[in-house]
Short mmCIF file of C-alpha atoms in Angstrom, two decimals:
data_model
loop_
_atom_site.label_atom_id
_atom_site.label_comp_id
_atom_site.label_asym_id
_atom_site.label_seq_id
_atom_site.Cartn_x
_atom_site.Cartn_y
_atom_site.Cartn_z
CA UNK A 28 -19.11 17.69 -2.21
CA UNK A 29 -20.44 16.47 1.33
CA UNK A 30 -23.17 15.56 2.78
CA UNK A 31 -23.35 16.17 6.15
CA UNK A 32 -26.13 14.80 8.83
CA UNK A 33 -26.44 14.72 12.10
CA UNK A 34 -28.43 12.04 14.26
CA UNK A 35 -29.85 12.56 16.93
CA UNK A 36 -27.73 9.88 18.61
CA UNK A 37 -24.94 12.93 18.36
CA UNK A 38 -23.34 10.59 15.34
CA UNK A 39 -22.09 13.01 12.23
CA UNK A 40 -22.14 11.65 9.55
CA UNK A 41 -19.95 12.38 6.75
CA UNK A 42 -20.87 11.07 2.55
CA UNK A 43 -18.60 11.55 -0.15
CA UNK A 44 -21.03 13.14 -2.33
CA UNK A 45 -18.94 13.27 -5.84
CA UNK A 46 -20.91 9.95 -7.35
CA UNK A 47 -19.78 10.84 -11.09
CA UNK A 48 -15.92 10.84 -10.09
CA UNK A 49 -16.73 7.82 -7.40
CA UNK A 50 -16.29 10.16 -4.93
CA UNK A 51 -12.64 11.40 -5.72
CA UNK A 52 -11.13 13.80 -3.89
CA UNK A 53 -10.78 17.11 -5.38
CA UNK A 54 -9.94 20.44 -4.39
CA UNK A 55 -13.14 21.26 -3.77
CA UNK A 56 -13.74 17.94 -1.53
CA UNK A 57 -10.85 18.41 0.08
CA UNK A 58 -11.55 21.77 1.50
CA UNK A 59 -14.82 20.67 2.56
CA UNK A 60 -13.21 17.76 4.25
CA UNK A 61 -10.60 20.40 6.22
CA UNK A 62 -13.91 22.59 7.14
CA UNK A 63 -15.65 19.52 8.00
CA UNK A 64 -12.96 18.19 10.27
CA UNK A 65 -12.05 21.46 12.46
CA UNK A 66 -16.01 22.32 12.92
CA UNK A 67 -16.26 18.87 14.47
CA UNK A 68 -13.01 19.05 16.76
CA UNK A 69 -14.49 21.79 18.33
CA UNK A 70 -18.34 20.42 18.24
CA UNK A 71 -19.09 18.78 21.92
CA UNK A 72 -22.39 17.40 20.67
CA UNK A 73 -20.91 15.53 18.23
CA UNK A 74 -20.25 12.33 19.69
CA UNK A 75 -18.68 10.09 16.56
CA UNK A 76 -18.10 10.62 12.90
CA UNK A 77 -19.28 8.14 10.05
CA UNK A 78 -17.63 8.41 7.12
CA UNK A 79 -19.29 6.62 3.65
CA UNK A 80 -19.63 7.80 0.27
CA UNK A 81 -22.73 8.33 -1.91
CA UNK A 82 -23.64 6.36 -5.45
CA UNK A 83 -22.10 2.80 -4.92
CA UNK A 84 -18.07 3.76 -3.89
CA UNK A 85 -16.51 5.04 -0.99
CA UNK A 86 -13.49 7.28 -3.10
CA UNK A 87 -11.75 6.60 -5.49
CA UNK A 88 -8.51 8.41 -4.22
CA UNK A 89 -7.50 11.89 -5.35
CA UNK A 90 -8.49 13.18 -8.02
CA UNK A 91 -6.19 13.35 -10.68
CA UNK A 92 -7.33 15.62 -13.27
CA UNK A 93 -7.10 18.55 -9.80
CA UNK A 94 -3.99 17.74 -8.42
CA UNK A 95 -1.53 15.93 -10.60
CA UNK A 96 0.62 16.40 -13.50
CA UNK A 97 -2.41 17.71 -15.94
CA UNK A 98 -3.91 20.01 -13.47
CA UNK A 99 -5.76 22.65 -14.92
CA UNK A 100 -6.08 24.45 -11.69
CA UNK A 101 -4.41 27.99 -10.79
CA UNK A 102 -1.34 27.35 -9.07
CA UNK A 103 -2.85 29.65 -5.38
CA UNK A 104 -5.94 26.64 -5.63
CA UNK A 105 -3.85 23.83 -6.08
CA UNK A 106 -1.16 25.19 -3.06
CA UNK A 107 -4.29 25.84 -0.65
CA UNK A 108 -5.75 22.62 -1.65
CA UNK A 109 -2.66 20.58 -0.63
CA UNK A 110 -2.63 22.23 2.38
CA UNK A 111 -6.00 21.87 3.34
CA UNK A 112 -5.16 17.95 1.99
CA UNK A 113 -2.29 17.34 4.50
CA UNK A 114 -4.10 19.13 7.25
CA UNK A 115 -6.73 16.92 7.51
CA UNK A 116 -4.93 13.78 6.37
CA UNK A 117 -1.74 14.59 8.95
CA UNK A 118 -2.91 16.47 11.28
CA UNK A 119 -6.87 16.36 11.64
CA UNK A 120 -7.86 12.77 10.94
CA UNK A 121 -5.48 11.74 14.17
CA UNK A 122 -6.29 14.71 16.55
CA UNK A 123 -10.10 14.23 16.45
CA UNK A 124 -11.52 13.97 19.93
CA UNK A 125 -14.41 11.83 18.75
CA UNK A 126 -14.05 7.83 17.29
CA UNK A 127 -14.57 7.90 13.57
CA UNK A 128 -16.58 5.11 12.20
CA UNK A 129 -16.17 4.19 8.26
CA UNK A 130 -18.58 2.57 5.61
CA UNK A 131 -16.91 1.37 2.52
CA UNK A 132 -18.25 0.06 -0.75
CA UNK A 133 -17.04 -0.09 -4.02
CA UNK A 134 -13.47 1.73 -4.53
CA UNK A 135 -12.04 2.70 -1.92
CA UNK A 136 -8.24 3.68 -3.10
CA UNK A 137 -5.27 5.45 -2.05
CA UNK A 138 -6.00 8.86 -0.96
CA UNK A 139 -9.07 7.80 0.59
CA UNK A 140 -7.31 5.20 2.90
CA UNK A 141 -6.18 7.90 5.24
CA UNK A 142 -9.80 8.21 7.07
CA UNK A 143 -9.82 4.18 6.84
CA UNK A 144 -7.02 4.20 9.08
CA UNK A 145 -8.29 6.75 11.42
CA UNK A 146 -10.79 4.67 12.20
CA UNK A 147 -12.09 2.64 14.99
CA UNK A 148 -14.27 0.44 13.40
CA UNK A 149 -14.42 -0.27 9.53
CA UNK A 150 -17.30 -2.47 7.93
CA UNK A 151 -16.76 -3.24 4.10
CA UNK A 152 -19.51 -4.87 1.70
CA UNK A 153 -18.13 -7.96 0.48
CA UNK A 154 -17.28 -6.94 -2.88
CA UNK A 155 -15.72 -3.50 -1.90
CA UNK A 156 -12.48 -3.13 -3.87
CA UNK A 157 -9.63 -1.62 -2.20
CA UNK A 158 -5.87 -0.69 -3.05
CA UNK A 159 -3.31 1.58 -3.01
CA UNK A 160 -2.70 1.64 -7.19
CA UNK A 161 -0.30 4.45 -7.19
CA UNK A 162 2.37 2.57 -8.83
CA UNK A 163 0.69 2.12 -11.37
CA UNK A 164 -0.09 5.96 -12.40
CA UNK A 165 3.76 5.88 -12.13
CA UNK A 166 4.69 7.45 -8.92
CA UNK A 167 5.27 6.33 -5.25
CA UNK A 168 2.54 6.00 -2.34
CA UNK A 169 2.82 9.34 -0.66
CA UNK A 170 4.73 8.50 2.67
CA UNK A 171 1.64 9.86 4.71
CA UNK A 172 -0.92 8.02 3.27
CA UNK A 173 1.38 4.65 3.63
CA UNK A 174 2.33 5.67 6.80
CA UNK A 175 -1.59 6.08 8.32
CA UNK A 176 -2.41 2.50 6.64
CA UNK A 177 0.94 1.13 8.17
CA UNK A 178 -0.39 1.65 11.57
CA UNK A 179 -3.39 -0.47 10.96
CA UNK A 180 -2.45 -3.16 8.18
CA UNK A 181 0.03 -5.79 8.25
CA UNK A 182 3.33 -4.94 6.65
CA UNK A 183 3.03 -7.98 4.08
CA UNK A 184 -0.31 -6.73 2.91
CA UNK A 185 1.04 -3.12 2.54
CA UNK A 186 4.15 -4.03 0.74
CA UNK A 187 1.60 -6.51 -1.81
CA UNK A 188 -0.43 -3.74 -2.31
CA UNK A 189 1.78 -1.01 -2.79
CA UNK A 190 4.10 -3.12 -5.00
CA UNK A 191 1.70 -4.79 -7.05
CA UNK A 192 -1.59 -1.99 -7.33
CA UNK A 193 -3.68 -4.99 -7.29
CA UNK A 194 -6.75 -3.68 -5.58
CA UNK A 195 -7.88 -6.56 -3.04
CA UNK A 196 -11.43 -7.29 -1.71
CA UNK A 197 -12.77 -7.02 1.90
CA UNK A 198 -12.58 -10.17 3.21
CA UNK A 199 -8.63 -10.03 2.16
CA UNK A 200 -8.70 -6.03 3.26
CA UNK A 201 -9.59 -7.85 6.77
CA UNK A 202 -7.44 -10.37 6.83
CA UNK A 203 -4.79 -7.83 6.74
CA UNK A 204 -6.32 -5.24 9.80
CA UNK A 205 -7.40 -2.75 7.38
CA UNK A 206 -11.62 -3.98 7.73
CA UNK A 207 -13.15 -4.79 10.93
CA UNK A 208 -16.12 -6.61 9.61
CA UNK A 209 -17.28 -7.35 6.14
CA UNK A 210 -21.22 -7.60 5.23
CA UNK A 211 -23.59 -8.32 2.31
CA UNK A 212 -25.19 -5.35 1.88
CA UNK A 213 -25.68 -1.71 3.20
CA UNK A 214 -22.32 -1.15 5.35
CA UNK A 215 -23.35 2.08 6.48
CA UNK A 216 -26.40 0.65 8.63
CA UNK A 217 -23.91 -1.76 10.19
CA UNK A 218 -21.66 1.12 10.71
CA UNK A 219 -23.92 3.15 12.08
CA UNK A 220 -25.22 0.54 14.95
CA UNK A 221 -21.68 0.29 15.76
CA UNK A 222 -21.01 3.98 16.32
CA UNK A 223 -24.21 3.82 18.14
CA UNK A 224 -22.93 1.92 20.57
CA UNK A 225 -20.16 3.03 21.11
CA UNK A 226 -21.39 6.68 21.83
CA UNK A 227 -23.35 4.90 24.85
CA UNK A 228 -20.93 2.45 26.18
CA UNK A 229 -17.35 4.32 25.85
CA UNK A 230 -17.54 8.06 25.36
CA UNK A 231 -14.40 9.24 24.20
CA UNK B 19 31.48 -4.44 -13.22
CA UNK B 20 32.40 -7.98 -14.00
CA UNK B 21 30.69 -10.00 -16.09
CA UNK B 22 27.36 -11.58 -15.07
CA UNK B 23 27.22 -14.44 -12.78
CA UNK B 24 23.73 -15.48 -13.48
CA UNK B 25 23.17 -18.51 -14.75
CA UNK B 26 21.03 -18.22 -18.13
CA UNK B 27 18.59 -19.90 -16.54
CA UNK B 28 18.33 -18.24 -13.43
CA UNK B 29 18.02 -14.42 -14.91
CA UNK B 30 14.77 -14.04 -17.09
CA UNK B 31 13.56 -10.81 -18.15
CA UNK B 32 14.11 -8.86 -15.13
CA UNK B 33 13.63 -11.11 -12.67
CA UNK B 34 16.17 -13.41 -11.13
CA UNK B 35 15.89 -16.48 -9.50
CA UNK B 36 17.73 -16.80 -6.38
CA UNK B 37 18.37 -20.44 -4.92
CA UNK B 38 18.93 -21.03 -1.74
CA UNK B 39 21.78 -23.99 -1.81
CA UNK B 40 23.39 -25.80 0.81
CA UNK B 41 26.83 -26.31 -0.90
CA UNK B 42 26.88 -22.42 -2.04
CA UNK B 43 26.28 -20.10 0.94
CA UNK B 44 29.82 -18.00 -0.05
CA UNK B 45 28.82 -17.54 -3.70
CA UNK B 46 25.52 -16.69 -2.50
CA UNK B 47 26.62 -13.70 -0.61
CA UNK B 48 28.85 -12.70 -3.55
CA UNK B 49 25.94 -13.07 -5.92
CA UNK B 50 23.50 -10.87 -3.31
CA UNK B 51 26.15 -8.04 -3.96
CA UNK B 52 26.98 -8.19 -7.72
CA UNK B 53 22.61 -8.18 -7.23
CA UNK B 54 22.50 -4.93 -5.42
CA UNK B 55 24.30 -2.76 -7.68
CA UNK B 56 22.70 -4.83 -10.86
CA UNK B 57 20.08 -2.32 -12.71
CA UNK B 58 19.47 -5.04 -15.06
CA UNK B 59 17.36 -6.82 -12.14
CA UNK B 60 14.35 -5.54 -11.43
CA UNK B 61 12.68 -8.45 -9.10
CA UNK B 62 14.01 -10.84 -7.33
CA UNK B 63 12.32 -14.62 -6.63
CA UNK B 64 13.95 -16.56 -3.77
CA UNK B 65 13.39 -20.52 -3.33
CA UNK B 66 15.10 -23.07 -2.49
CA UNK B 67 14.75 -26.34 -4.66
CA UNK B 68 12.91 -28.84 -2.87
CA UNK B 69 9.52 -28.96 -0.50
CA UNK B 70 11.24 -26.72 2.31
CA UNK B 71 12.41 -23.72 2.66
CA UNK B 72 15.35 -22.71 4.51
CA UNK B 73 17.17 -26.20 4.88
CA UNK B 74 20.44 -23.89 3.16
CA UNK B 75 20.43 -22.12 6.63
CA UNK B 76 19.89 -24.71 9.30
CA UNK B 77 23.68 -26.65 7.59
CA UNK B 78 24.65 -22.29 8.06
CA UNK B 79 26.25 -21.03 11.33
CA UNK B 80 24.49 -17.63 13.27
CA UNK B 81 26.92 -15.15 11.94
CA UNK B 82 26.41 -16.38 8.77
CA UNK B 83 22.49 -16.83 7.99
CA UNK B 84 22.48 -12.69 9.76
CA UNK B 85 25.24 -11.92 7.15
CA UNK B 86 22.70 -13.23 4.39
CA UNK B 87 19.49 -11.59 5.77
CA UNK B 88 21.40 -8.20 6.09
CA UNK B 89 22.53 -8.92 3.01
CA UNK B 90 18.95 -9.36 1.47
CA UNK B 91 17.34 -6.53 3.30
CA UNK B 92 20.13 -4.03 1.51
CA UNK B 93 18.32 -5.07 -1.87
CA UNK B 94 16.60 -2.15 -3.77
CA UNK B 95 14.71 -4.91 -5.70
CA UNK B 96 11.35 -6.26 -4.11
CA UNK B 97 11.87 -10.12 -3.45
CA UNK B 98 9.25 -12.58 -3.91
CA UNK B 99 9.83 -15.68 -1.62
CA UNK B 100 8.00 -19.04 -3.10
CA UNK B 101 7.33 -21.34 -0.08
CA UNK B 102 6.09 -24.75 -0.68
CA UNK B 103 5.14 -26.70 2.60
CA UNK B 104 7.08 -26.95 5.32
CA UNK B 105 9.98 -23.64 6.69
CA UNK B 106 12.72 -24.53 8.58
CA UNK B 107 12.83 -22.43 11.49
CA UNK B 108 15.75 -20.26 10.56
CA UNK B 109 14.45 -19.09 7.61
CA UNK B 110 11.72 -17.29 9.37
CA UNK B 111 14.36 -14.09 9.65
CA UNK B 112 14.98 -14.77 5.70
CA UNK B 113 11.07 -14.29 5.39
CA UNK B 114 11.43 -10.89 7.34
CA UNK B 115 13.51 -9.64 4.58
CA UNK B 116 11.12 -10.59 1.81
CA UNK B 117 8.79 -8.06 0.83
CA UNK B 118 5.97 -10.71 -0.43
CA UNK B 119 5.90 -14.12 0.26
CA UNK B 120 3.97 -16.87 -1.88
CA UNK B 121 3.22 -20.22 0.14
CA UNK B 122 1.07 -23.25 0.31
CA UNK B 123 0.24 -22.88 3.87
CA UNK B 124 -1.45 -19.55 5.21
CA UNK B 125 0.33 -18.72 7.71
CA UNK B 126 1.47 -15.20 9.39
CA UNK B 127 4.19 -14.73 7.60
CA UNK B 128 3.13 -15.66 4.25
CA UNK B 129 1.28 -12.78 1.77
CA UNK B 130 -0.91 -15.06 0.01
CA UNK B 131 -1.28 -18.83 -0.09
CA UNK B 132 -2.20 -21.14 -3.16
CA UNK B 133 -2.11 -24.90 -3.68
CA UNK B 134 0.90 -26.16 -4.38
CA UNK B 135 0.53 -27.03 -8.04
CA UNK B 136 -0.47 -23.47 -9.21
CA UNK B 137 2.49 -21.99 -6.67
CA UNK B 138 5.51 -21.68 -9.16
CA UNK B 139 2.81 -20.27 -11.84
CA UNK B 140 1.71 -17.38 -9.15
CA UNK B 141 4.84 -16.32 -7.81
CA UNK B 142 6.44 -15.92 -11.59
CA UNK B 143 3.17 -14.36 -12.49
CA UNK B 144 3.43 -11.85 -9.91
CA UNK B 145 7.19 -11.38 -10.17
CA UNK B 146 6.87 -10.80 -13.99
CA UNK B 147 3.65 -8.04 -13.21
CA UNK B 148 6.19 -6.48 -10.67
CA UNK B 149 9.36 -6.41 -13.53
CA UNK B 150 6.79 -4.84 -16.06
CA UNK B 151 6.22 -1.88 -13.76
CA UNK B 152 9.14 1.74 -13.53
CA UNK B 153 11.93 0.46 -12.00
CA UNK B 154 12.79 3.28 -10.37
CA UNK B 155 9.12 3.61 -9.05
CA UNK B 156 9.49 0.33 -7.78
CA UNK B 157 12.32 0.80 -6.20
CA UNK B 158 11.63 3.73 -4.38
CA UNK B 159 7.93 2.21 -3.57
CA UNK B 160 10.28 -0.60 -1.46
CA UNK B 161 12.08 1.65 0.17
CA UNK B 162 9.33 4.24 1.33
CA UNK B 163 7.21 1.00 2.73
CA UNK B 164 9.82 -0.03 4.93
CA UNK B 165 10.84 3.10 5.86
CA UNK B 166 7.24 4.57 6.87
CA UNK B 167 7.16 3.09 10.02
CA UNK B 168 10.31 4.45 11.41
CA UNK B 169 9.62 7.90 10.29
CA UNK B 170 7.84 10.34 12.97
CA UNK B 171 4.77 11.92 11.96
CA UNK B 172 6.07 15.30 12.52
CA UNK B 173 8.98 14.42 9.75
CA UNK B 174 6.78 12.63 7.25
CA UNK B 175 5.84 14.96 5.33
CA UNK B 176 9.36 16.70 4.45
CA UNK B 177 10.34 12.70 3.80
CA UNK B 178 7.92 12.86 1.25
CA UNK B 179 9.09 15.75 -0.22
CA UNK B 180 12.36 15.04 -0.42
CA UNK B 181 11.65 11.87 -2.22
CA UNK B 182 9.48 13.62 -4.94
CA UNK B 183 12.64 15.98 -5.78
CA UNK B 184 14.84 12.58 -5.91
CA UNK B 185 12.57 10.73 -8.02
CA UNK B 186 12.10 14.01 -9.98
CA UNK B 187 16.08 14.62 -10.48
CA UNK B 188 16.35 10.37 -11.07
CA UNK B 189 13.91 11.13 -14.07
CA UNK B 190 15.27 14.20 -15.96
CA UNK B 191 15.95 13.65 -20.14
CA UNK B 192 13.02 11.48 -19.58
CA UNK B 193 9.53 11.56 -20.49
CA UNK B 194 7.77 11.11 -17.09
CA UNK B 195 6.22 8.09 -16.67
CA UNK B 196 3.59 9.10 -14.30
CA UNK B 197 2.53 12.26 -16.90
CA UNK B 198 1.28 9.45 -19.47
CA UNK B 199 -0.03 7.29 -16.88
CA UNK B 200 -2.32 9.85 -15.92
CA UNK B 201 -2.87 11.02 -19.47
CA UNK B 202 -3.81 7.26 -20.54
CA UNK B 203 -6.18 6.49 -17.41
CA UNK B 204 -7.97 11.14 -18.00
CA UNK B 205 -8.17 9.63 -21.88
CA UNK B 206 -10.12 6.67 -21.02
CA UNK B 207 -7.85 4.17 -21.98
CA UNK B 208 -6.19 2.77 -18.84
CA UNK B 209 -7.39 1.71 -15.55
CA UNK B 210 -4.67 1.62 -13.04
CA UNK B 211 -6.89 1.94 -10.35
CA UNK B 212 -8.78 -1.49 -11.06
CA UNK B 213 -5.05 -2.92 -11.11
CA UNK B 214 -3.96 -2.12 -14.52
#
């Protein structure tokens, strides 16, 4: 569900490794994510995080068929799951003593914009899509996940994409605060030098 | 209620056209109300007729342009504002209580900018994608954005909670609107995530 690597920089890197669901975030995902997380808090060699996803998309949000209305899941999964979900989304994501650092292509929707927001520095590929389409699946942003992107995107470009579900591109996703830089091709090498750096010049 | 005062025009679908009118400011406030408590409205497009915006408020007194943009912000329907070229400088607080605003210029306060002969087109386009959308959803979308901010982390999640069980209780007798959603997008034959 993740692939984990370590530089030797002391940069963790974190991929989304679900490519046939583009990386949504099921219950399986989401526990690694939790595990993930609380290894690193404690982890003093770890010096930043880099999030990206594997096969083309960053995530595609949460994974529907797991945790929504047609969840085939027993009912002890699904409640640890959303535990382990708002634990790392809540709590985690904003507690972490080292900078996270994100690569996005592709989707990158909804429940994945939590880890966006946590982050210092975001670098998109130009024709990354992003968007919070909850609305229309029929239900309401959750207030956490608006809440995290609040804090980093303007308040017109949240209420357009949470009223609308039009997913928006990079350049716009910048425009807004949400993307710190957009490039043409492989974000995670850009993403990388930047966590690079900032391991040397500004330890956390 | 009383009967509608919407002019034919001015009401179509679900979304209504608000004017902004210099001659009008007291039925305007009496229209924002009937407009709050209206089901039948699901959107709401403010303009004013002409190339500015927000020449209604600078002929309006203090006390009264606030009374309007309280007014405004106390709508449970999202509001589109269509601004073509130049905003007179009161209206900026009218903006604030927009939720999306449609101009020609790009400025900080606007959403999205297009030139001003495909304007009118957008903003109805948009407002009519909004209106074809759960009301209730909608609703409850606008509220929860401008609510977030104001929330404390430590509280956010029970906010949440709560509003699932509202929207739940809103929805019973129903069929739920986000159990086919999902259904139609697992089957293949929706993408809501691409924007539809």
């Amino acid at each position: 569900m993740l692939k984990i690597e370590d530089t030797a920089d002391g940069i963790r890197c974190i991929g989304l490794n679900r490519p046939d669901k583009r990386n949504a975030i099921g219950v399986e995902m989401t526990l690694a994510l939790e595990d993930v997380l609380l290894k690193t808090k404690a982890d003093l060699m770890v010096k930043a995080i880099v999030f990206h996803g594997l096969g083309g998309h960053f995530c595609a949000g949460m994974d529907m068929k797991d945790f929504f209305d047609s969840s085939t899941r027993p009912p002890d999964v699904l409640q640890r799951a959303r535990a382990a979900t708002e634990h790392w989304r809540i709590e985690l994501l904003r507690q972490m003593p080292q900078k996270i650092f994100t690569a996005i292509e592709g989707y990158c929707l909804g429940g994945g914009l939590p880890i966006v927001a946590a982050s210092t520095a975001v670098v998109a590929q130009r024709d990354a899509k992003l968007g919070l389409p909850e609305i229309n699946f029929g239900f309401v942003a959750g207030g956490q996940i608006l809440k995290a992107v609040g804090e980093v995107m303007s308040p017109r470009g949240l209420a357009y994409a949470t009223l609308t579900g039009r997913p928006f591109d990079a350049a716009q996703a910048q425009r807004w605060g949400l993307v710190t830089q957009v490039v043409e091709s492989d974000p995670l090498q850009q993403t990388l030098a930047i966590a690079k750096v900032s391991c040397i010049k500004a330890p956390k | 209620m009383s009967a509608s005062p919407y002019a034919p025009d001015d009401l179509v679908a679900v979304v209504l056209t608000i004017r902004l009118n210099v001659n009008a400011m007291n039925k305007l406030m009496a229209l924002l109300s009937f407009v709050q408590a209206d089901e039948n409205v699901n959107v709401i497009v403010l303009r004013e007729e002409g190339e500015q915006f927000g020449v209604s408020l600078g002929a309006t007194d203090t006390e009264g342009s606030h009374q309007l943009v309280q007014r405004l912000r106390d709508l449970p329907q999202p509001i589109v504002a269509m601004v073509p070229g130049h905003i007179h400088d009161q209206a900026l607080a009218v903006l604030q209580a927009c939720d999306i605003v449609l101009a020609t210029g790009q400025d900080n306060w606007s959403t999205l900018s297009f030139p001003a002969s495909e304007l009118e087109e957008q903003t109805y386009k948009l407002a009519r994608e909004l209106a074809s959308k759960d009301p209730l959803i909608l609703r409850f979308t606008k509220k929860t954005v401008r609510q977030v901010a104001s929330i404390a982390w430590d509280d956010i999640l029970s906010f949440t909670t709560a509003q699932q069980a509202e929207i739940k209780s809103l929805q019973a007798g129903r069929p739920s609107p986000r159990a086919l959603a999902i259904e139609s997008f697992l089957a293949g034959k929706s993408k809501p995530g691409a924007g539809a």
